[in-house]
Tab-separated table of C-alpha atoms in Angstrom:
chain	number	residue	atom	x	y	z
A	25	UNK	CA	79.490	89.232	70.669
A	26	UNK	CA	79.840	91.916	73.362
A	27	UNK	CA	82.102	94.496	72.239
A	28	UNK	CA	85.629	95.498	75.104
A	29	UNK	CA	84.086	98.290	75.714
A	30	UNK	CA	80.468	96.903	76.553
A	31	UNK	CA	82.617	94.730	79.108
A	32	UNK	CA	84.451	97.493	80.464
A	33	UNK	CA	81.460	98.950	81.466
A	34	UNK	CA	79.770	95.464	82.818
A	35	UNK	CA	82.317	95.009	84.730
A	36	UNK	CA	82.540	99.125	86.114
A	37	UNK	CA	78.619	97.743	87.028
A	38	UNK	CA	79.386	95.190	88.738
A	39	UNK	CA	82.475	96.551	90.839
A	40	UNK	CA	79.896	99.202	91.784
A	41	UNK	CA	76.913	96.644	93.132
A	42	UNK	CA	79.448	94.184	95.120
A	43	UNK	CA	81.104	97.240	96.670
A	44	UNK	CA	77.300	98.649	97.586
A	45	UNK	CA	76.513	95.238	98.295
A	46	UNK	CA	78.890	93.404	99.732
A	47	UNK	CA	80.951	96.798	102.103
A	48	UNK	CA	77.694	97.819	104.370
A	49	UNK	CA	78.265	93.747	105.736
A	50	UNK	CA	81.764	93.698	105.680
A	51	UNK	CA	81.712	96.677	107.940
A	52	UNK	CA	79.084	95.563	110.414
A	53	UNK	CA	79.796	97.078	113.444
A	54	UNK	CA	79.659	96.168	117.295
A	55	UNK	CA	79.309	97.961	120.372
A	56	UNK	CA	79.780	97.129	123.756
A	57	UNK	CA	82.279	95.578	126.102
A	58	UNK	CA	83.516	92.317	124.900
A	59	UNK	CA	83.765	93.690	120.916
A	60	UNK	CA	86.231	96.272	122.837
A	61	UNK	CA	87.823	93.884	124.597
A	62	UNK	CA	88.607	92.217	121.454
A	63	UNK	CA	90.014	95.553	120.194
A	64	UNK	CA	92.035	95.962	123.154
A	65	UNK	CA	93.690	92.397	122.534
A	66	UNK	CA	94.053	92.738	119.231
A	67	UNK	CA	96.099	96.440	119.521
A	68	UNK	CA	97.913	94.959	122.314
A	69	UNK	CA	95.856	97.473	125.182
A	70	UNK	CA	97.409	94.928	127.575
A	71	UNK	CA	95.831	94.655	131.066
A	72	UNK	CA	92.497	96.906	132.139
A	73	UNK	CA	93.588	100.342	133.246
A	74	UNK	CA	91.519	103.127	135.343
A	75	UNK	CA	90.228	104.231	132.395
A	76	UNK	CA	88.804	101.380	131.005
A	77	UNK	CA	85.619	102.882	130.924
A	78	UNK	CA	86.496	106.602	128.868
A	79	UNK	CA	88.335	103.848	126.600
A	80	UNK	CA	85.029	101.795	126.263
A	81	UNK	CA	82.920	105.348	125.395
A	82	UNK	CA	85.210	106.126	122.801
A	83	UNK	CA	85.058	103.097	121.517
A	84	UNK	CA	81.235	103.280	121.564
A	85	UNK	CA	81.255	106.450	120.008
A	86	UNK	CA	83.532	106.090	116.861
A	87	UNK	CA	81.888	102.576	116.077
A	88	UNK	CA	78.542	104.767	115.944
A	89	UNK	CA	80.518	107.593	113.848
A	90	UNK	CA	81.291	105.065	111.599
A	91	UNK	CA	78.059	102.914	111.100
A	92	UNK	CA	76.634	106.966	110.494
A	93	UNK	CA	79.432	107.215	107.682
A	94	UNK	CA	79.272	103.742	105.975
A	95	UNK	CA	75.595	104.297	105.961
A	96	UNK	CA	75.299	107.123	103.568
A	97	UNK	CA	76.040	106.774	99.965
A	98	UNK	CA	79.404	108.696	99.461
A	99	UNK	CA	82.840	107.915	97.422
A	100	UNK	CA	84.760	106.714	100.919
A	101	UNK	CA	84.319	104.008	103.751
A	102	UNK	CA	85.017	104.068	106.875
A	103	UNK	CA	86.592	101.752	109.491
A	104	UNK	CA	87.523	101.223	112.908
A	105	UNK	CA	91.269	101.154	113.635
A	106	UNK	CA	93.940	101.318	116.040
A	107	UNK	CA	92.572	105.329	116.941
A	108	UNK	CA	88.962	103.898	117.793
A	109	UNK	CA	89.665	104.629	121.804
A	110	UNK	CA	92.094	107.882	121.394
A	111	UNK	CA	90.855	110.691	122.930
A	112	UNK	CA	90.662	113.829	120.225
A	113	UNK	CA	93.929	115.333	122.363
A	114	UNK	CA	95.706	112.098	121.427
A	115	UNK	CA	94.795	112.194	118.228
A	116	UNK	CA	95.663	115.532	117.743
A	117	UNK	CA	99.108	114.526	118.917
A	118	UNK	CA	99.872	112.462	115.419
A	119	UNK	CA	99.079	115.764	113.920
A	120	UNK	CA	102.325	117.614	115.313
A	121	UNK	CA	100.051	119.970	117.474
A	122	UNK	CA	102.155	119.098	120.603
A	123	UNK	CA	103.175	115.717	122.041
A	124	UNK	CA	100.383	114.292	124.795
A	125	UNK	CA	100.689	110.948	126.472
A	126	UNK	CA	98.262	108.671	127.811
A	127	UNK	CA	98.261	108.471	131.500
A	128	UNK	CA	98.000	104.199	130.661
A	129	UNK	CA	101.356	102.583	130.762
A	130	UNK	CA	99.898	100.427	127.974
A	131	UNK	CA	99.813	103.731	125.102
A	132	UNK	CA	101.712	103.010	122.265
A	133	UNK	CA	105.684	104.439	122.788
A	134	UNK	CA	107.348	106.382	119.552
A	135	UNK	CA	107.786	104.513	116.697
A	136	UNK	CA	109.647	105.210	113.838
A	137	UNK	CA	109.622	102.137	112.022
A	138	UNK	CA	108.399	100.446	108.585
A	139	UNK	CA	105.421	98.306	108.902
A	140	UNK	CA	105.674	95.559	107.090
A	141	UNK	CA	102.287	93.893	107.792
A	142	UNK	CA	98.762	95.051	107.694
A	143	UNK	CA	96.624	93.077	110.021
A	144	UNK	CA	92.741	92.990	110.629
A	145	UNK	CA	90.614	91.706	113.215
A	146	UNK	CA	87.374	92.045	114.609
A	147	UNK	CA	85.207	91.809	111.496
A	148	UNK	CA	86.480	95.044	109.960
A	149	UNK	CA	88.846	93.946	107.704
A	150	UNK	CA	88.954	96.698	104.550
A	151	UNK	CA	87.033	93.448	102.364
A	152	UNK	CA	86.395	96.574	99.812
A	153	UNK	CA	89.834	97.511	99.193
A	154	UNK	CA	90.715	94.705	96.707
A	155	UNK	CA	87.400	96.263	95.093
A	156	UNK	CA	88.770	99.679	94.884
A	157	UNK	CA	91.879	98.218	93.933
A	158	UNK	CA	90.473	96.147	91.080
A	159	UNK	CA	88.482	99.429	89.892
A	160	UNK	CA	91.614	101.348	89.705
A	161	UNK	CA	92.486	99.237	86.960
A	162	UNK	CA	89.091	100.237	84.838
A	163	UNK	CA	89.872	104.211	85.542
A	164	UNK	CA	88.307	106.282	83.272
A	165	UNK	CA	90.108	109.321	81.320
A	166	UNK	CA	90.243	112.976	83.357
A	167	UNK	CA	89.564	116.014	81.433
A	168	UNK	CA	90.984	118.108	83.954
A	169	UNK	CA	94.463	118.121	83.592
A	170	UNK	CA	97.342	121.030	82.176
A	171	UNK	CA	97.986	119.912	78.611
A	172	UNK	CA	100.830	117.471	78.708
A	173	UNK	CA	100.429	115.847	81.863
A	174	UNK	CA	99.994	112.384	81.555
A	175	UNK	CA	96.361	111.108	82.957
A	176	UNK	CA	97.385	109.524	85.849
A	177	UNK	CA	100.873	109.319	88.082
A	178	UNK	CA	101.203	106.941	90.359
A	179	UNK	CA	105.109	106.692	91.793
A	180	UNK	CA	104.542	103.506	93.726
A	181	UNK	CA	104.702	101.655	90.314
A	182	UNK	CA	108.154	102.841	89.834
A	183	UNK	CA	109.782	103.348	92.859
A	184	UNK	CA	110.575	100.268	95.256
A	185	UNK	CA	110.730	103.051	98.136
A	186	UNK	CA	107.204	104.204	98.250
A	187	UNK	CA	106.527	101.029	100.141
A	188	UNK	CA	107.992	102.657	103.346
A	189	UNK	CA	105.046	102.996	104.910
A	190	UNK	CA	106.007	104.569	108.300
A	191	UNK	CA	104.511	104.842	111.899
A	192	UNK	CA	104.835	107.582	113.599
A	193	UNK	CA	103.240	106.412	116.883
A	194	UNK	CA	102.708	108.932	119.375
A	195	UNK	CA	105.429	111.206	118.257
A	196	UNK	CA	104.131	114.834	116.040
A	197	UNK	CA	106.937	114.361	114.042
A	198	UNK	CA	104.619	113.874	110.419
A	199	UNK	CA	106.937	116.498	109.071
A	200	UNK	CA	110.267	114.239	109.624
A	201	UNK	CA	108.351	111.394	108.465
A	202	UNK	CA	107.332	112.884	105.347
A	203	UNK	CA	110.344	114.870	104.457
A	204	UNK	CA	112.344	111.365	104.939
A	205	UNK	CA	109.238	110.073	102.593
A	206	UNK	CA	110.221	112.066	99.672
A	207	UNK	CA	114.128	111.823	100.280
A	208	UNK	CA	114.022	108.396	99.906
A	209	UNK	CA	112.358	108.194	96.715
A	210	UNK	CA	113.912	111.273	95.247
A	211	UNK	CA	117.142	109.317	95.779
A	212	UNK	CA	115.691	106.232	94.257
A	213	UNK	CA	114.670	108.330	90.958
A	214	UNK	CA	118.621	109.582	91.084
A	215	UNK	CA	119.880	106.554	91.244
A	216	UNK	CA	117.954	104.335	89.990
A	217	UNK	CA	118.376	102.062	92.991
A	218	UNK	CA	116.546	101.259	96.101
A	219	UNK	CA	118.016	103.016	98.805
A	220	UNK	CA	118.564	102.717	102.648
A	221	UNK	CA	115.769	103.723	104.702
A	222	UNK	CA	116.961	107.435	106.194
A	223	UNK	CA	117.006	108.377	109.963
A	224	UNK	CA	114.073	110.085	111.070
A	225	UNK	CA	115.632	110.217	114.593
A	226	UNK	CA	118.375	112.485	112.947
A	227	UNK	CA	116.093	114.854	111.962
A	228	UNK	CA	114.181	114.427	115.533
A	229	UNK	CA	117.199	115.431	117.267
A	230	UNK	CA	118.641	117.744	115.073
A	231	UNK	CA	116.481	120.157	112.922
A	232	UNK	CA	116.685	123.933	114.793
A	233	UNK	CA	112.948	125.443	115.006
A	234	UNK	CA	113.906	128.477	116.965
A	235	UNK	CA	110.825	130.324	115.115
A	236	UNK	CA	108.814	127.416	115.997
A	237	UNK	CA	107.178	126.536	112.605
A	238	UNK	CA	104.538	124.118	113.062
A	239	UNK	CA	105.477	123.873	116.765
A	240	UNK	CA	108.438	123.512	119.310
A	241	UNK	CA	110.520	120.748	117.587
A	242	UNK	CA	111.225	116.993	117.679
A	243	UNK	CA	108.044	115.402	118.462
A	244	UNK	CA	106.383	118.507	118.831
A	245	UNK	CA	106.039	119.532	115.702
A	246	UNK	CA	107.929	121.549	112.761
A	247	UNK	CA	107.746	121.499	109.265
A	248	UNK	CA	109.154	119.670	105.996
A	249	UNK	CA	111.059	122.875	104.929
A	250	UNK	CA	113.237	122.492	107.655
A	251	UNK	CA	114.000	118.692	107.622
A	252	UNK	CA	114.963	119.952	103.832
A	253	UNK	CA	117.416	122.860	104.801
A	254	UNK	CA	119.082	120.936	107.537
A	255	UNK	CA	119.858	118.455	105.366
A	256	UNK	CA	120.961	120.489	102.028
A	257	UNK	CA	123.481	121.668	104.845
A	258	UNK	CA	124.479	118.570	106.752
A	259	UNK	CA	123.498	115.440	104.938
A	260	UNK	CA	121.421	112.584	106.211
A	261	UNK	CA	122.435	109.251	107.374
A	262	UNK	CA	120.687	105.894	106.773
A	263	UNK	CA	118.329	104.386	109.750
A	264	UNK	CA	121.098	102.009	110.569
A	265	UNK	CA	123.953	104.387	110.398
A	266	UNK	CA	122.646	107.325	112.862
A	267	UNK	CA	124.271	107.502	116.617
A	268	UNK	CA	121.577	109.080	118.422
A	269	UNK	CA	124.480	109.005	121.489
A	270	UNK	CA	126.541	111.374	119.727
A	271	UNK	CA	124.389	114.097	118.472
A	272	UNK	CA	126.794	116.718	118.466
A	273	UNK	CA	129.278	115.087	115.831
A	274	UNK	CA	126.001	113.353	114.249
A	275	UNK	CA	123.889	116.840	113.792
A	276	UNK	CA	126.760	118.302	112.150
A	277	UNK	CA	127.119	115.502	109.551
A	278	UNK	CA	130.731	114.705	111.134
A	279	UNK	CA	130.704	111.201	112.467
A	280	UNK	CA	130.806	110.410	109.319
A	281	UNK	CA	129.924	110.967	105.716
A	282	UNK	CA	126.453	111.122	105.059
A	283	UNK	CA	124.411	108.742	103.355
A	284	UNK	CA	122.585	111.350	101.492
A	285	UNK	CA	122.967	114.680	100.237
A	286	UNK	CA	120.318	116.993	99.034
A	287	UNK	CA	121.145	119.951	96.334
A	288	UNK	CA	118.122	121.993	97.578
A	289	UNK	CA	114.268	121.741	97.572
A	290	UNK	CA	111.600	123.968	95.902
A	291	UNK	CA	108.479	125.216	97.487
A	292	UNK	CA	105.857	125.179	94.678
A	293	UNK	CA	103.763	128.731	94.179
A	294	UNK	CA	100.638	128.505	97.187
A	295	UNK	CA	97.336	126.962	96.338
A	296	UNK	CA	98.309	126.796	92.485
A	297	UNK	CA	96.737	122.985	91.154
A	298	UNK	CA	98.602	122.968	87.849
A	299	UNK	CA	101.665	123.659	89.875
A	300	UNK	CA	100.884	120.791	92.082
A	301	UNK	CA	99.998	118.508	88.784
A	302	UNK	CA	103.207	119.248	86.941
A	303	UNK	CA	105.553	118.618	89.543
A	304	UNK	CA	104.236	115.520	91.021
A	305	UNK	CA	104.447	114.339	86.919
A	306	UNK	CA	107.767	115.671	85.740
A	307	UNK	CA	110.049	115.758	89.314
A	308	UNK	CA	108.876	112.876	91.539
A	309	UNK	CA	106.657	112.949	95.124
A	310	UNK	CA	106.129	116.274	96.996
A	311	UNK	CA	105.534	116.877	100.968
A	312	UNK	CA	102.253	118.668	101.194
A	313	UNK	CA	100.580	119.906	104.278
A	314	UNK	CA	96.877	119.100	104.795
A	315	UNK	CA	94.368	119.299	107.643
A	316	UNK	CA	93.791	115.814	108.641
A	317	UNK	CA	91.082	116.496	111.839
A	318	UNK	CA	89.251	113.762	110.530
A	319	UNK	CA	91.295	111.210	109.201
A	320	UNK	CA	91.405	108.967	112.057
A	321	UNK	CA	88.248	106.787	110.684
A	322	UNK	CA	89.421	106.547	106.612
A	323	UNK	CA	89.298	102.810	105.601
A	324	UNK	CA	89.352	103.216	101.567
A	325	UNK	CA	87.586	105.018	98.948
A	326	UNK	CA	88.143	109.162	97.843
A	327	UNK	CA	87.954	111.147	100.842
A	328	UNK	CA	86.080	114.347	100.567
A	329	UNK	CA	84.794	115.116	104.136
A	330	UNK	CA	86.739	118.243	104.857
A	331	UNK	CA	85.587	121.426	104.831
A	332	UNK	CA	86.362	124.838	102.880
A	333	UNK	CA	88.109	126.482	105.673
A	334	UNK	CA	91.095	124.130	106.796
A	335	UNK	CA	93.650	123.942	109.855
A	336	UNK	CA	97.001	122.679	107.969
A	337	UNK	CA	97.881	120.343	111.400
A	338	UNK	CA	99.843	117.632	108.930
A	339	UNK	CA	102.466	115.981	106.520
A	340	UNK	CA	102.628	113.540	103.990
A	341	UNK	CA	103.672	112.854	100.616
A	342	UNK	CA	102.000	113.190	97.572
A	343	UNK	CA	102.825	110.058	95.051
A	344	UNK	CA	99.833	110.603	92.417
A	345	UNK	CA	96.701	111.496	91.212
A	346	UNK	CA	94.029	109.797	88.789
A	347	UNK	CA	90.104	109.029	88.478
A	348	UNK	CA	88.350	106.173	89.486
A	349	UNK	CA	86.030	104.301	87.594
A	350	UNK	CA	82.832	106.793	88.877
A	351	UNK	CA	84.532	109.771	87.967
A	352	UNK	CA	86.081	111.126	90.811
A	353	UNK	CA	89.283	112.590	90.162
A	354	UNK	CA	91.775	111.911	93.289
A	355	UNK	CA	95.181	112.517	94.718
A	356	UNK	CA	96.833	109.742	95.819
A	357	UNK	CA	98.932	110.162	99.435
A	358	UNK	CA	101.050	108.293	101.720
A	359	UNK	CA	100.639	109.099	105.699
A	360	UNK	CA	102.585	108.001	108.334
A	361	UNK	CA	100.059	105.975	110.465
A	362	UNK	CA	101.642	102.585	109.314
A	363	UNK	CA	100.116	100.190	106.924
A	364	UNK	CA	96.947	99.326	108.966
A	365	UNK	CA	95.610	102.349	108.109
A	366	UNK	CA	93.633	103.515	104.945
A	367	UNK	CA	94.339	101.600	101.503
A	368	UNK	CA	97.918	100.219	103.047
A	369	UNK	CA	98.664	103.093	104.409
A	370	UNK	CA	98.131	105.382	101.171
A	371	UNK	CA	94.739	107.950	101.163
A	372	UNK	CA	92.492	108.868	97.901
A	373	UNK	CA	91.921	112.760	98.589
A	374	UNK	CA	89.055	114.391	96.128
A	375	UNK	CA	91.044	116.463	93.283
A	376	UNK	CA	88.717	119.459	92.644
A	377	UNK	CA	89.477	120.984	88.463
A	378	UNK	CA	89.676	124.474	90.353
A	379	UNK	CA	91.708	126.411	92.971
A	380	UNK	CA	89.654	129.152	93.205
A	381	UNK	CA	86.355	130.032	95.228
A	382	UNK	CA	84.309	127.502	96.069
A	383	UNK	CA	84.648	125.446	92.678
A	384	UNK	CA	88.410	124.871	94.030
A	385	UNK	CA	87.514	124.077	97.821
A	386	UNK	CA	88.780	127.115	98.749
A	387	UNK	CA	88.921	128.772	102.148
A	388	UNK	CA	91.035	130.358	105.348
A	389	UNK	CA	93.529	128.421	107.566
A	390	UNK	CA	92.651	129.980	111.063
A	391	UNK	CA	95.376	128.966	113.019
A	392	UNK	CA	98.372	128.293	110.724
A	393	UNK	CA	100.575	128.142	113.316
A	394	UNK	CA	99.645	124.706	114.086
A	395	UNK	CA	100.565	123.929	110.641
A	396	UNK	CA	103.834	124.567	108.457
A	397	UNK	CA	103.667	128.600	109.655
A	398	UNK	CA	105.850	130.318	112.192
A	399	UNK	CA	105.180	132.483	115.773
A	400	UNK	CA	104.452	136.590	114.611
A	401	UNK	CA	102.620	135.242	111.111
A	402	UNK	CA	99.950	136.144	109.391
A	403	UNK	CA	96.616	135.258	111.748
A	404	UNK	CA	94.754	133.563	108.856
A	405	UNK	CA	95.992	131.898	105.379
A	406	UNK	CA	94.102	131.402	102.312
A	407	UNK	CA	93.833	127.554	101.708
A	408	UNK	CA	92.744	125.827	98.815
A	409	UNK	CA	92.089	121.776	97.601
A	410	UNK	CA	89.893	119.185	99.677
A	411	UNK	CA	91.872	119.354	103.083
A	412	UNK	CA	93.639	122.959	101.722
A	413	UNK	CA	96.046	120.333	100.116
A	414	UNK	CA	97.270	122.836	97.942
A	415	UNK	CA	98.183	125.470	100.409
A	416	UNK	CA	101.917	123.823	100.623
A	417	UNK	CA	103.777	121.903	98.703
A	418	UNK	CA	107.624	120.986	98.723
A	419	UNK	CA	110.138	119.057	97.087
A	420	UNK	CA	113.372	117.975	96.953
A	421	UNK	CA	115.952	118.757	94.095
A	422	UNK	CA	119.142	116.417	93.407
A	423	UNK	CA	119.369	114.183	96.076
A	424	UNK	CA	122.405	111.998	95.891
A	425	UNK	CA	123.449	109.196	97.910
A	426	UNK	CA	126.760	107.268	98.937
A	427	UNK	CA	127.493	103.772	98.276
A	428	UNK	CA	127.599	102.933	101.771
A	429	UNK	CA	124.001	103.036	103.750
């Protein structure tokens, strides 16, 4: 009779040949004019514009980037998505660089919304994930971890929240998006309820970046630290609640009491991974900054195609880390490019066992103001972590909520 742990590992075998297998034809690829036109109908493109033809080379291109990816043997897939025709300023854009438009009438306006669906088309659906998803359940132990840490942490088990998957559209405003991230679930672990979903306009409108940290404000970038000091000051109120008409009263937390009200937040000591580990285990989710240049073609799997030196251009929040079944030890991330994107809009990122030299990933940040850093800084950073994920990290402490939302 085969012993559990002879099946454990017939069944690791066999995750591993149908996702070999089975991906590379799931992920076919077409080029050419009438698979873009079915990309442009199925992201709602609308009618053919003057530059129909950049669209279409884009198009070309990043279907060819991707066959190039998918055809290599490597821990990650990748996919075409709704950024398949974006030029790399447009992309750029969802980083908080600066906010850029397309001249087409048909571009995609701001959104600050939940997705609630996750729809493929095309051919490319993400057939793997359920794989990767299965295989998380046969995860094998890490022996990388502080002592005391538990061996994985995954907050989306626990908290009702972490199913906010945001859209950010064509607004930089990752760091409202991601501070509101880990508000909401900090407020969930308070209270041990699901809350209201928290206005990211308010923030938009409201957070000062005179310095201009991460960039010039509202959709043009700033940073998570401060979305948290405005509200430790002024509160937050719920999606529903917020009067963008009335900004003066609303920025000021006087049209009426908050929905939520934050204590203070911590920033976590730079490029330290135990520091990382213990607070994502023992106080909740954490903003972190990461360079996300070349994100836009992530279907599933553990990323780990950045390089040592790292441009900190993004936010998101930080909700775990484990191994998969191969050995790869991962942190687990939500972004803010709705649910479409990646594993339901969550990322694997490649958790190194170091944060120093080269054994930790670790390497300069060149232009840090287009990250979480202010005008008159320091030219270059150290960063550390696949992506310099561990370069900055941020969370909340004691956030309360009212009982109205």
């Amino acid at each position: 009779m085969m012993s559990s742990g002879m099946l454990i590992s017939w069944q690791t075998v066999l995750l591993g040949i149908l996702a070999n297998a089975i991906l590379p034809w799931a992920l076919e690829l077409r080029a050419g004019r009438s698979s873009y036109d079915e990309f442009r109908t199925h992201y709602g493109r609308g009618e053919l514009s003057d530059d129909y033809e950049l669209r279409l080379g884009l198009f070309n291109q990043r279907v060819s980037t991707v066959r190039q990816i998918n055809s290599q043997e490597g821990s990650w897939k990748a996919e075409i998505n709704e950024f398949a025709d974006y030029t790399q300023e447009e992309f750029q854009s969802l980083l908080g660089h600066r906010r850029l438009h397309r001249g087409s009438t048909n571009f995609l306006q701001l959104q600050s919304r939940v997705t609630q669906t996750s729809v493929r088309a095309l051919g490319w659906p993400s057939l793997g994930a359920s794989l990767w998803r299965m295989a998380e359940l046969l995860e094998t132990r890490s022996g990388t971890l502080p002592p005391g840490l538990p061996e994985s942490v995954d907050w989306r088990s626990q908290l009702n929240s972490s199913s906010f998957v945001k859209e950010q559209g064509t607004c930089g405003s990752c760091w409202a998006l991601a501070a509101v991230g880990a508000l909401e679930m900090h407020a969930e672990i308070t209270s041990k309820r699901l809350p209201s979903e928290l206005s990211v306009d308010q923030l938009l409108d409201c957070v000062a970046n005179p310095q201009h940290c991460g960039g010039l404000g509202g959709c043009d970038g700033a940073n998570s630290e401060l979305a948290f000091e405005y509200v430790r000051q002024h509160g937050l109120y719920s999606s529903a609640s917020y009067d963008g008409t009335k900004k003066g009263e609303s920025c000021a937390g006087r049209a009426r009491h908050p929905y939520v009200q934050l204590q203070g937040f911590v920033r976590l000591p730079t490029n330290k991974l135990d520091s990382v580990l213990q607070a994502l285990a023992s106080r909740g989710p954490l903003v972190v900054g990461a360079d996300a240049s070349r994100w836009d073609v992530y279907g599933h799997g553990i990323f780990d195609g950045c390089d040592r030196d790292a441009t900190i251009n993004h936010a998101v929040v930080l909700v775990g880390y484990g191994r998969d079944i191969l050995g790869k030890d991962y942190f687990l991330i939500r972004n803010s490019w709705g649910k479409a994107w990646g594993e339901d809009g969550y990322m694997r990122l490649l958790r190194l066992s170091s944060d120093q030299g080269e054994q930790g990933h670790c390497g300069l940040d060149r232009k840090p103001q287009e990250g979480v850093w202010c005008e008159g800084g320091a030219p270059q950073v150290p960063v550390c972590g696949m992506c310099g994920i561990l370069s900055d990290a941020t969370h909340p402490n004691t956030v309360t909520i009212s009982d109205w939302p």
